[in-house]
mmCIF file of C-alpha atoms and ligand atoms in Angstrom:
data_model
loop_
_atom_site.group_PDB
_atom_site.id
_atom_site.type_symbol
_atom_site.label_atom_id
_atom_site.label_comp_id
_atom_site.label_asym_id
_atom_site.label_seq_id
_atom_site.Cartn_x
_atom_site.Cartn_y
_atom_site.Cartn_z
ATOM 1 C CA MET R 21 0.000 0.000 0.000
ATOM 2 C CA LYS R 22 1.364 3.393 -1.042
ATOM 3 C CA LEU R 23 0.127 6.559 0.653
ATOM 4 C CA ARG R 24 1.380 10.159 0.501
ATOM 5 C CA ILE R 25 0.360 11.946 3.683
ATOM 6 C CA LEU R 26 0.717 15.685 4.177
ATOM 7 C CA VAL R 27 1.129 16.654 7.826
ATOM 8 C CA THR R 28 0.048 20.164 8.740
ATOM 9 C CA ALA R 29 0.850 20.139 12.453
ATOM 10 C CA GLY R 30 -0.256 23.723 13.082
ATOM 11 C CA ASP R 31 -0.229 25.391 16.467
ATOM 12 C CA GLY R 32 0.034 24.666 20.182
ATOM 13 C CA ILE R 33 0.054 20.947 20.904
ATOM 14 C CA GLY R 34 -0.461 20.155 17.180
ATOM 15 C CA PRO R 35 3.195 19.283 16.430
ATOM 16 C CA GLU R 36 3.523 17.094 19.537
ATOM 17 C CA VAL R 37 0.403 15.026 18.947
ATOM 18 C CA THR R 38 0.795 14.652 15.164
ATOM 19 C CA GLY R 39 4.412 13.572 15.786
ATOM 20 C CA GLU R 40 3.103 10.594 17.757
ATOM 21 C CA ALA R 41 0.419 9.800 15.169
ATOM 22 C CA VAL R 42 3.046 9.776 12.401
ATOM 23 C CA ALA R 43 5.288 7.524 14.478
ATOM 24 C CA VAL R 44 2.442 5.006 14.823
ATOM 25 C CA LEU R 45 1.804 5.120 11.074
ATOM 26 C CA LYS R 46 5.513 4.535 10.421
ATOM 27 C CA GLU R 47 5.399 1.512 12.701
ATOM 28 C CA ILE R 48 2.421 0.132 10.751
ATOM 29 C CA ALA R 49 4.260 0.748 7.466
ATOM 30 C CA THR R 50 7.354 -1.080 8.701
ATOM 31 C CA GLN R 51 5.345 -4.029 9.989
ATOM 32 C CA GLY R 52 3.244 -4.437 6.872
ATOM 33 C CA GLY R 53 5.786 -3.398 4.243
ATOM 34 C CA HIS R 54 3.703 -0.384 3.250
ATOM 35 C CA ASP R 55 5.109 2.691 1.588
ATOM 36 C CA PHE R 56 3.877 5.733 3.539
ATOM 37 C CA ALA R 57 5.534 9.021 2.565
ATOM 38 C CA PHE R 58 5.192 12.062 4.836
ATOM 39 C CA ALA R 59 5.633 15.730 3.975
ATOM 40 C CA GLU R 60 5.146 18.701 6.331
ATOM 41 C CA LYS R 61 3.675 22.144 5.644
ATOM 42 C CA ARG R 62 2.606 25.110 7.726
ATOM 43 C CA ILE R 63 -0.934 26.162 8.590
ATOM 44 C CA GLY R 64 -2.690 28.387 11.143
ATOM 45 C CA GLY R 65 -0.883 30.745 13.501
ATOM 46 C CA ASP R 66 2.485 29.201 12.651
ATOM 47 C CA ALA R 67 1.893 30.140 8.993
ATOM 48 C CA ILE R 68 0.618 33.631 9.892
ATOM 49 C CA VAL R 69 3.885 34.323 11.724
ATOM 50 C CA GLN R 70 6.201 32.798 9.109
ATOM 51 C CA ASP R 71 4.345 33.380 5.835
ATOM 52 C CA GLY R 72 1.888 36.146 6.642
ATOM 53 C CA THR R 73 -1.181 34.024 5.867
ATOM 54 C CA PRO R 74 -2.946 31.149 7.693
ATOM 55 C CA LEU R 75 -2.949 28.952 4.577
ATOM 56 C CA PRO R 76 0.124 29.471 2.348
ATOM 57 C CA GLU R 77 -0.249 28.517 -1.310
ATOM 58 C CA ASP R 78 2.401 25.791 -1.117
ATOM 59 C CA THR R 79 0.541 24.148 1.766
ATOM 60 C CA LEU R 80 -2.645 24.170 -0.272
ATOM 61 C CA GLN R 81 -0.933 22.733 -3.376
ATOM 62 C CA ALA R 82 0.840 20.051 -1.349
ATOM 63 C CA ALA R 83 -2.483 19.139 0.288
ATOM 64 C CA LEU R 84 -4.264 18.874 -3.047
ATOM 65 C CA SER R 85 -1.610 16.568 -4.453
ATOM 66 C CA SER R 86 -1.470 14.244 -1.442
ATOM 67 C CA ASP R 87 -3.588 11.160 -0.672
ATOM 68 C CA ALA R 88 -4.528 12.335 2.827
ATOM 69 C CA VAL R 89 -3.923 15.347 5.046
ATOM 70 C CA LEU R 90 -3.292 14.979 8.786
ATOM 71 C CA LEU R 91 -3.879 18.225 10.637
ATOM 72 C CA GLY R 92 -2.887 18.893 14.250
ATOM 73 C CA ALA R 93 -4.653 21.972 15.569
ATOM 74 C CA VAL R 94 -4.832 25.683 14.837
ATOM 75 C CA GLY R 95 -5.279 28.733 17.027
ATOM 76 C CA GLY R 96 -3.468 30.744 19.653
ATOM 77 C CA ASN R 97 -4.283 33.497 22.125
ATOM 78 C CA GLU R 98 -2.097 36.045 20.320
ATOM 79 C CA PHE R 99 -4.447 35.948 17.318
ATOM 80 C CA ASN R 100 -7.707 36.359 19.233
ATOM 81 C CA SER R 101 -8.189 40.002 18.332
ATOM 82 C CA LEU R 102 -7.848 39.439 14.556
ATOM 83 C CA PRO R 103 -10.959 39.470 12.334
ATOM 84 C CA PRO R 104 -12.277 35.986 11.403
ATOM 85 C CA ASP R 105 -10.720 35.956 7.915
ATOM 86 C CA LYS R 106 -7.202 36.708 9.260
ATOM 87 C CA ARG R 107 -7.201 34.216 12.134
ATOM 88 C CA PRO R 108 -5.521 30.788 12.234
ATOM 89 C CA GLU R 109 -8.988 29.208 12.010
ATOM 90 C CA ALA R 110 -9.446 30.817 8.570
ATOM 91 C CA GLY R 111 -6.615 28.594 7.317
ATOM 92 C CA LEU R 112 -8.456 25.531 8.542
ATOM 93 C CA LEU R 113 -11.737 26.574 6.954
ATOM 94 C CA LYS R 114 -9.947 27.324 3.665
ATOM 95 C CA ILE R 115 -8.210 23.964 3.519
ATOM 96 C CA ARG R 116 -11.480 22.198 4.372
ATOM 97 C CA ALA R 117 -13.234 23.991 1.506
ATOM 98 C CA ALA R 118 -10.371 23.379 -0.940
ATOM 99 C CA LEU R 119 -10.136 19.653 -0.202
ATOM 100 C CA GLY R 120 -13.882 19.430 -0.591
ATOM 101 C CA GLY R 121 -14.718 16.880 2.102
ATOM 102 C CA PHE R 122 -18.227 17.624 3.323
ATOM 103 C CA ALA R 123 -18.823 14.697 5.677
ATOM 104 C CA ASN R 124 -16.924 15.044 8.939
ATOM 105 C CA LEU R 125 -17.039 11.779 10.890
ATOM 106 C CA ARG R 126 -16.562 12.161 14.618
ATOM 107 C CA PRO R 127 -16.851 8.875 16.477
ATOM 108 C CA ALA R 128 -17.344 9.166 20.240
ATOM 109 C CA PHE R 129 -17.267 6.032 22.320
ATOM 110 C CA ALA R 130 -17.045 5.339 26.006
ATOM 111 C CA PHE R 131 -13.771 3.904 27.264
ATOM 112 C CA LYS R 132 -14.568 1.846 30.363
ATOM 113 C CA GLU R 133 -11.287 2.851 31.989
ATOM 114 C CA LEU R 134 -12.105 6.537 31.590
ATOM 115 C CA ALA R 135 -15.634 6.310 33.007
ATOM 116 C CA VAL R 136 -14.377 7.837 36.266
ATOM 117 C CA ASN R 137 -13.434 10.961 34.310
ATOM 118 C CA SER R 138 -16.966 11.530 33.144
ATOM 119 C CA PRO R 139 -19.394 13.550 35.217
ATOM 120 C CA LEU R 140 -22.026 11.109 33.927
ATOM 121 C CA ARG R 141 -22.700 7.964 35.904
ATOM 122 C CA PRO R 142 -20.934 4.857 34.535
ATOM 123 C CA GLU R 143 -24.240 3.032 33.903
ATOM 124 C CA ILE R 144 -25.313 5.897 31.617
ATOM 125 C CA ILE R 145 -22.230 5.930 29.405
ATOM 126 C CA ASP R 146 -21.204 2.270 29.569
ATOM 127 C CA GLY R 147 -21.212 0.922 26.000
ATOM 128 C CA ALA R 148 -22.112 4.257 24.369
ATOM 129 C CA ASP R 149 -20.882 4.402 20.770
ATOM 130 C CA VAL R 150 -22.033 7.348 18.686
ATOM 131 C CA LEU R 151 -20.829 8.370 15.243
ATOM 132 C CA PHE R 152 -21.454 12.034 14.520
ATOM 133 C CA VAL R 153 -21.644 12.947 10.859
ATOM 134 C CA ARG R 154 -21.186 16.689 10.780
ATOM 135 C CA GLU R 155 -21.782 18.551 7.519
ATOM 136 C CA LEU R 156 -18.561 20.525 7.154
ATOM 137 C CA LEU R 157 -18.790 22.893 4.216
ATOM 138 C CA GLY R 158 -22.108 24.676 4.601
ATOM 139 C CA GLY R 159 -24.288 26.526 7.062
ATOM 140 C CA LEU R 160 -23.182 29.540 9.065
ATOM 141 C CA TYR R 161 -19.487 28.762 8.642
ATOM 142 C CA PHE R 162 -19.502 29.489 4.911
ATOM 143 C CA GLY R 163 -22.817 31.244 4.209
ATOM 144 C CA GLN R 164 -22.722 34.592 2.399
ATOM 145 C CA PRO R 165 -23.272 37.427 3.060
ATOM 146 C CA ARG R 166 -21.354 37.846 6.273
ATOM 147 C CA SER R 167 -20.207 41.088 7.842
ATOM 148 C CA TRP R 168 -19.670 43.151 10.944
ATOM 149 C CA ASP R 169 -20.558 46.792 10.497
ATOM 150 C CA LYS R 170 -18.842 48.371 13.489
ATOM 151 C CA VAL R 171 -20.256 51.818 12.845
ATOM 152 C CA ALA R 172 -23.829 50.610 12.650
ATOM 153 C CA GLY R 173 -23.259 48.101 15.442
ATOM 154 C CA ARG R 174 -24.705 45.273 13.377
ATOM 155 C CA ALA R 175 -23.247 41.910 12.363
ATOM 156 C CA LEU R 176 -24.568 39.285 9.985
ATOM 157 C CA ASN R 177 -23.993 35.609 9.217
ATOM 158 C CA THR R 178 -26.038 33.502 6.862
ATOM 159 C CA MET R 179 -27.231 29.973 7.462
ATOM 160 C CA VAL R 180 -27.777 28.457 4.042
ATOM 161 C CA TYR R 181 -28.033 24.912 2.665
ATOM 162 C CA THR R 182 -29.095 23.550 -0.687
ATOM 163 C CA ARG R 183 -31.003 20.325 -1.081
ATOM 164 C CA ASP R 184 -27.971 18.744 -2.782
ATOM 165 C CA GLU R 185 -25.648 19.702 0.058
ATOM 166 C CA VAL R 186 -27.942 18.003 2.549
ATOM 167 C CA ALA R 187 -28.581 14.962 0.352
ATOM 168 C CA ARG R 188 -24.904 14.160 -0.252
ATOM 169 C CA VAL R 189 -23.975 14.178 3.437
ATOM 170 C CA ALA R 190 -27.158 12.290 4.333
ATOM 171 C CA HIS R 191 -26.225 9.554 1.841
ATOM 172 C CA ILE R 192 -22.887 9.043 3.532
ATOM 173 C CA ALA R 193 -24.503 8.990 6.983
ATOM 174 C CA PHE R 194 -27.079 6.392 5.899
ATOM 175 C CA GLN R 195 -24.403 4.219 4.319
ATOM 176 C CA LEU R 196 -22.375 4.346 7.524
ATOM 177 C CA ALA R 197 -25.477 3.482 9.557
ATOM 178 C CA GLN R 198 -25.996 0.385 7.376
ATOM 179 C CA HIS R 199 -22.641 -0.907 8.603
ATOM 180 C CA ARG R 200 -23.400 -0.120 12.232
ATOM 181 C CA ARG R 201 -26.604 -0.506 14.257
ATOM 182 C CA ARG R 202 -28.834 0.859 11.452
ATOM 183 C CA LYS R 203 -30.203 3.808 13.335
ATOM 184 C CA LEU R 204 -29.863 7.407 12.212
ATOM 185 C CA THR R 205 -30.783 10.472 14.231
ATOM 186 C CA SER R 206 -30.963 13.695 12.244
ATOM 187 C CA VAL R 207 -30.593 16.846 14.327
ATOM 188 C CA ASP R 208 -32.076 20.197 13.307
ATOM 189 C CA LYS R 209 -34.092 23.159 14.550
ATOM 190 C CA ALA R 210 -37.054 22.654 12.226
ATOM 191 C CA ASN R 211 -39.466 24.220 14.698
ATOM 192 C CA VAL R 212 -37.854 27.603 13.999
ATOM 193 C CA LEU R 213 -35.558 27.567 10.937
ATOM 194 C CA GLU R 214 -36.486 27.144 7.261
ATOM 195 C CA VAL R 215 -32.998 25.778 6.639
ATOM 196 C CA SER R 216 -33.808 23.016 9.100
ATOM 197 C CA GLN R 217 -37.132 22.311 7.405
ATOM 198 C CA LEU R 218 -35.278 21.795 4.131
ATOM 199 C CA TRP R 219 -32.764 19.655 6.025
ATOM 200 C CA ARG R 220 -35.474 17.442 7.499
ATOM 201 C CA ALA R 221 -37.411 17.063 4.239
ATOM 202 C CA THR R 222 -34.222 16.120 2.379
ATOM 203 C CA VAL R 223 -33.132 13.606 5.016
ATOM 204 C CA ASN R 224 -36.573 11.978 4.700
ATOM 205 C CA GLU R 225 -36.208 11.792 0.907
ATOM 206 C CA VAL R 226 -32.800 10.139 1.215
ATOM 207 C CA ALA R 227 -34.156 7.830 3.926
ATOM 208 C CA ALA R 228 -36.582 6.331 1.418
ATOM 209 C CA GLY R 229 -33.587 4.699 -0.280
ATOM 210 C CA PHE R 230 -32.427 3.099 2.978
ATOM 211 C CA PRO R 231 -35.454 1.175 4.302
ATOM 212 C CA ASP R 232 -33.189 -0.933 6.541
ATOM 213 C CA VAL R 233 -32.140 2.157 8.544
ATOM 214 C CA THR R 234 -34.476 3.554 11.216
ATOM 215 C CA VAL R 235 -34.647 7.350 11.123
ATOM 216 C CA GLU R 236 -35.601 9.778 13.835
ATOM 217 C CA HIS R 237 -35.447 13.570 13.974
ATOM 218 C CA GLN R 238 -34.476 15.556 17.047
ATOM 219 C CA TYR R 239 -34.341 19.267 17.724
ATOM 220 C CA VAL R 240 -30.819 20.332 18.609
ATOM 221 C CA ASP R 241 -31.714 21.687 22.048
ATOM 222 C CA ALA R 242 -33.433 18.455 23.069
ATOM 223 C CA MET R 243 -30.613 16.438 21.510
ATOM 224 C CA ALA R 244 -28.035 18.209 23.678
ATOM 225 C CA MET R 245 -29.963 16.873 26.662
ATOM 226 C CA HIS R 246 -30.684 13.365 25.305
ATOM 227 C CA LEU R 247 -26.984 12.851 24.591
ATOM 228 C CA MET R 248 -26.202 13.305 28.255
ATOM 229 C CA ASN R 249 -29.246 11.386 29.561
ATOM 230 C CA ARG R 250 -29.192 8.387 27.247
ATOM 231 C CA PRO R 251 -26.140 8.393 24.938
ATOM 232 C CA ARG R 252 -26.476 4.653 24.307
ATOM 233 C CA ASP R 253 -29.689 5.219 22.346
ATOM 234 C CA PHE R 254 -27.807 6.876 19.493
ATOM 235 C CA ASP R 255 -25.907 5.276 16.645
ATOM 236 C CA VAL R 256 -25.296 7.659 13.721
ATOM 237 C CA VAL R 257 -26.103 11.310 14.413
ATOM 238 C CA LEU R 258 -26.350 13.472 11.300
ATOM 239 C CA THR R 259 -26.334 17.230 11.626
ATOM 240 C CA GLU R 260 -25.361 20.557 10.082
ATOM 241 C CA ASN R 261 -22.054 22.322 10.580
ATOM 242 C CA LEU R 262 -22.527 24.455 13.713
ATOM 243 C CA PHE R 263 -24.796 22.005 15.545
ATOM 244 C CA GLY R 264 -22.222 19.281 14.835
ATOM 245 C CA ASP R 265 -19.409 21.455 16.155
ATOM 246 C CA ILE R 266 -21.262 21.964 19.420
ATOM 247 C CA LEU R 267 -22.620 18.436 19.911
ATOM 248 C CA SER R 268 -19.288 16.793 19.132
ATOM 249 C CA ASP R 269 -17.529 18.743 21.884
ATOM 250 C CA GLU R 270 -20.379 17.862 24.221
ATOM 251 C CA SER R 271 -19.866 14.203 23.399
ATOM 252 C CA ALA R 272 -16.350 14.386 24.859
ATOM 253 C CA VAL R 273 -18.163 13.940 28.161
ATOM 254 C CA ILE R 274 -19.100 10.425 27.015
ATOM 255 C CA THR R 275 -15.513 9.577 26.118
ATOM 256 C CA GLY R 276 -14.017 11.002 29.288
ATOM 257 C CA SER R 277 -11.777 13.554 27.576
ATOM 258 C CA LEU R 278 -11.770 15.752 24.487
ATOM 259 C CA GLY R 279 -8.207 14.516 24.019
ATOM 260 C CA MET R 280 -9.502 11.098 22.920
ATOM 261 C CA LEU R 281 -11.653 12.156 19.967
ATOM 262 C CA PRO R 282 -10.563 11.617 16.329
ATOM 263 C CA SER R 283 -12.166 12.838 13.127
ATOM 264 C CA ALA R 284 -12.100 12.128 9.397
ATOM 265 C CA THR R 285 -13.535 14.308 6.673
ATOM 266 C CA ILE R 286 -14.514 12.414 3.553
ATOM 267 C CA GLY R 287 -16.410 12.897 0.312
ATOM 268 C CA GLY R 288 -14.087 15.412 -1.362
ATOM 269 C CA LYS R 289 -10.927 15.350 -3.487
ATOM 270 C CA VAL R 290 -8.604 14.567 -0.571
ATOM 271 C CA ASN R 291 -9.644 13.312 2.863
ATOM 272 C CA LEU R 292 -8.711 15.499 5.814
ATOM 273 C CA TYR R 293 -7.963 13.999 9.220
ATOM 274 C CA GLU R 294 -7.868 15.995 12.440
ATOM 275 C CA PRO R 295 -8.353 15.310 16.124
ATOM 276 C CA VAL R 296 -11.403 17.122 17.519
ATOM 277 C CA HIS R 297 -9.420 18.884 20.258
ATOM 278 C CA GLY R 298 -7.904 22.329 19.826
ATOM 279 C CA SER R 299 -4.381 23.703 20.089
ATOM 280 C CA ALA R 300 -4.385 23.938 23.931
ATOM 281 C CA PRO R 301 -1.720 26.682 24.029
ATOM 282 C CA ASP R 302 -1.573 26.538 27.850
ATOM 283 C CA ILE R 303 0.054 23.086 27.815
ATOM 284 C CA ALA R 304 1.889 23.272 24.469
ATOM 285 C CA GLY R 305 5.518 22.154 24.334
ATOM 286 C CA LYS R 306 5.462 20.655 27.819
ATOM 287 C CA GLY R 307 4.928 17.002 26.939
ATOM 288 C CA LEU R 308 1.557 17.088 28.708
ATOM 289 C CA ALA R 309 -0.682 16.733 25.633
ATOM 290 C CA ASN R 310 -2.687 13.573 25.055
ATOM 291 C CA PRO R 311 -1.681 12.084 21.681
ATOM 292 C CA MET R 312 -4.592 9.591 21.653
ATOM 293 C CA GLY R 313 -6.938 11.831 19.637
ATOM 294 C CA ALA R 314 -4.266 12.192 16.944
ATOM 295 C CA ILE R 315 -3.287 8.507 17.086
ATOM 296 C CA LEU R 316 -6.936 7.419 16.761
ATOM 297 C CA THR R 317 -7.150 9.875 13.854
ATOM 298 C CA ALA R 318 -4.248 7.986 12.256
ATOM 299 C CA ALA R 319 -6.398 4.856 12.559
ATOM 300 C CA LEU R 320 -9.091 6.633 10.547
ATOM 301 C CA ILE R 321 -6.522 7.406 7.808
ATOM 302 C CA LEU R 322 -5.819 3.691 7.534
ATOM 303 C CA ARG R 323 -9.536 2.866 7.482
ATOM 304 C CA HIS R 324 -10.801 5.531 5.088
ATOM 305 C CA SER R 325 -7.803 6.333 2.869
ATOM 306 C CA ALA R 326 -5.810 3.092 2.830
ATOM 307 C CA GLY R 327 -8.373 0.322 3.208
ATOM 308 C CA LEU R 328 -6.237 -1.124 6.019
ATOM 309 C CA GLU R 329 -9.074 -2.058 8.368
ATOM 310 C CA ALA R 330 -7.129 -4.622 10.412
ATOM 311 C CA GLU R 331 -4.370 -2.091 11.068
ATOM 312 C CA ALA R 332 -6.909 0.613 11.990
ATOM 313 C CA ALA R 333 -8.555 -1.782 14.415
ATOM 314 C CA ALA R 334 -5.132 -2.704 15.840
ATOM 315 C CA ILE R 335 -4.497 0.947 16.736
ATOM 316 C CA GLU R 336 -7.916 1.258 18.345
ATOM 317 C CA SER R 337 -7.510 -1.878 20.399
ATOM 318 C CA ALA R 338 -3.958 -0.844 21.361
ATOM 319 C CA ALA R 339 -5.352 2.452 22.670
ATOM 320 C CA ARG R 340 -7.849 0.529 24.804
ATOM 321 C CA LYS R 341 -5.199 -1.877 26.031
ATOM 322 C CA VAL R 342 -2.855 0.878 27.105
ATOM 323 C CA LEU R 343 -5.676 2.430 29.129
ATOM 324 C CA GLU R 344 -6.533 -0.969 30.633
ATOM 325 C CA GLN R 345 -2.929 -1.277 31.746
ATOM 326 C CA GLY R 346 -3.328 1.968 33.676
ATOM 327 C CA PHE R 347 -1.315 4.328 31.484
ATOM 328 C CA ARG R 348 -2.624 7.884 31.331
ATOM 329 C CA THR R 349 -1.610 11.310 30.126
ATOM 330 C CA PRO R 350 -2.254 13.997 32.778
ATOM 331 C CA ASP R 351 -5.617 15.058 31.253
ATOM 332 C CA LEU R 352 -6.837 11.474 31.649
ATOM 333 C CA ALA R 353 -5.421 10.928 35.133
ATOM 334 C CA ARG R 354 -6.881 14.150 36.501
ATOM 335 C CA GLY R 355 -4.860 13.904 39.666
ATOM 336 C CA ASN R 356 -6.278 10.415 40.460
ATOM 337 C CA THR R 357 -2.940 8.729 40.097
ATOM 338 C CA GLN R 358 -3.577 5.783 42.399
ATOM 339 C CA GLY R 359 -2.796 2.588 40.513
ATOM 340 C CA LEU R 360 -2.086 4.579 37.369
ATOM 341 C CA THR R 361 1.090 5.486 35.535
ATOM 342 C CA VAL R 362 1.117 9.028 34.223
ATOM 343 C CA LEU R 363 3.017 9.351 30.950
ATOM 344 C CA SER R 364 4.266 12.242 28.841
ATOM 345 C CA THR R 365 3.045 12.732 25.261
ATOM 346 C CA LYS R 366 6.061 10.878 23.872
ATOM 347 C CA GLU R 367 5.898 8.063 26.405
ATOM 348 C CA MET R 368 2.211 7.524 25.659
ATOM 349 C CA GLY R 369 2.940 7.486 21.930
ATOM 350 C CA ALA R 370 5.686 4.902 22.469
ATOM 351 C CA LYS R 371 3.368 2.757 24.619
ATOM 352 C CA VAL R 372 0.671 2.698 21.963
ATOM 353 C CA ARG R 373 3.249 1.941 19.269
ATOM 354 C CA GLU R 374 4.707 -0.950 21.212
ATOM 355 C CA THR R 375 1.214 -2.359 21.767
ATOM 356 C CA VAL R 376 0.233 -1.948 18.109
ATOM 357 C CA LYS R 377 3.366 -3.841 17.142
ATOM 358 C CA GLU R 378 2.547 -6.707 19.528
ATOM 359 C CA GLN R 379 -0.988 -6.884 18.179
ATOM 360 C CA LEU R 380 0.113 -6.998 14.559
ATOM 361 C CA LEU R 381 2.742 -9.629 15.284
ATOM 362 C CA ALA R 382 0.131 -11.712 17.119
ATOM 363 C CA VAL R 383 -2.211 -11.502 14.110
ATOM 364 C CA SER R 384 0.471 -12.442 11.574
ATOM 365 C CA ARG R 385 1.672 -15.407 13.628
HETATM 366 C C1 IPM H 13 -13.632 21.919 15.252
HETATM 367 C C2 IPM H 13 -13.121 23.287 15.638
HETATM 368 C C3 IPM H 13 -13.155 24.198 14.412
HETATM 369 C C4 IPM H 13 -14.581 24.299 13.950
HETATM 370 C C5 IPM H 13 -12.536 25.597 14.646
HETATM 371 C C6 IPM H 13 -11.121 25.514 15.127
HETATM 372 C C7 IPM H 13 -12.642 26.454 13.423
HETATM 373 O O1 IPM H 13 -13.864 23.789 16.699
HETATM 374 O O2 IPM H 13 -13.053 21.313 14.320
HETATM 375 O O3 IPM H 13 -14.573 21.442 15.877
HETATM 376 O O4 IPM H 13 -15.356 25.093 14.492
HETATM 377 O O5 IPM H 13 -14.951 23.566 13.014
HETATM 378 MG MG1 MG H 14 -15.230 22.399 17.522
#
């Protein structure tokens, strides 16, 4: 298997966590005789400082000519006063639009070992396994017009979707549901917004082609509550861009830490892979970051861009095993160090790598 991966590590903890994800991928390549080539380019605040723009042209071109892009995180406090189109986040939105992936998959599952980290009772989250499918290229994030008229004291963003934009992401969500527990929950605000009424009508049209999948619709406000009360009732959750952004962070409560959540964006020219967590500037460069989100994101590269399902599963089970053995980064230990071994970013990466290697050797024996 040959794969050219562009790594845009970005800001804050991005370089540390993507470094560990790349190391795991290199281990997989060595074990299986695969040819994975890695290149690095700047994005976000790092690119603003060095190139004067959050998405330099050579980063964009390198991304477009790669097989997959692995992104760390963007953002930093020093950029907080810049207008939206000059901020590090603008680089991320631009690369998302250019690569064209509109279906952002954000799996959130409960790790038994991390149940103590969740404010939810263990019997509520035990066994929860939700796949969010967040539409990534439409809605308020990209809708025109948008403006902030400082003199008039008035700002405007536009929530807009076309039927085709909803249908294409719904198709992907239904297909994914067919390979899971065949239940799809579509989240909208159809009691108030026309955009949501279009969303709901379109999801129902697409649903007609998937009679084996059960569909339900939830309003986003109620869904925010249901996710915390009964997360196990949900399988695939399909929603628009901003609602998906909010609900996927909320779902970190199910997993026990935002640092555990991976994501894959598919459906476009080149798939884009990024952990859900941000750049966490307060802990950057200290070896405190949790590389699991990035490492589990590497598993998604293998699954969705390389067709290496066994290897993807090996990473996921290695992550579980390492937790079972009591290894934690500080965000996962949360000061409860009894019986646990707290590891640095690099040590955790090495632990997962070692375990992946054992698993693959066991399979090939
Ligand atoms: C995410 C992030 C981004 C988003 C930011 C950094 C622009 O919160 O991927 O969830 O809002 O999409
Ligand atoms: Mg977010």
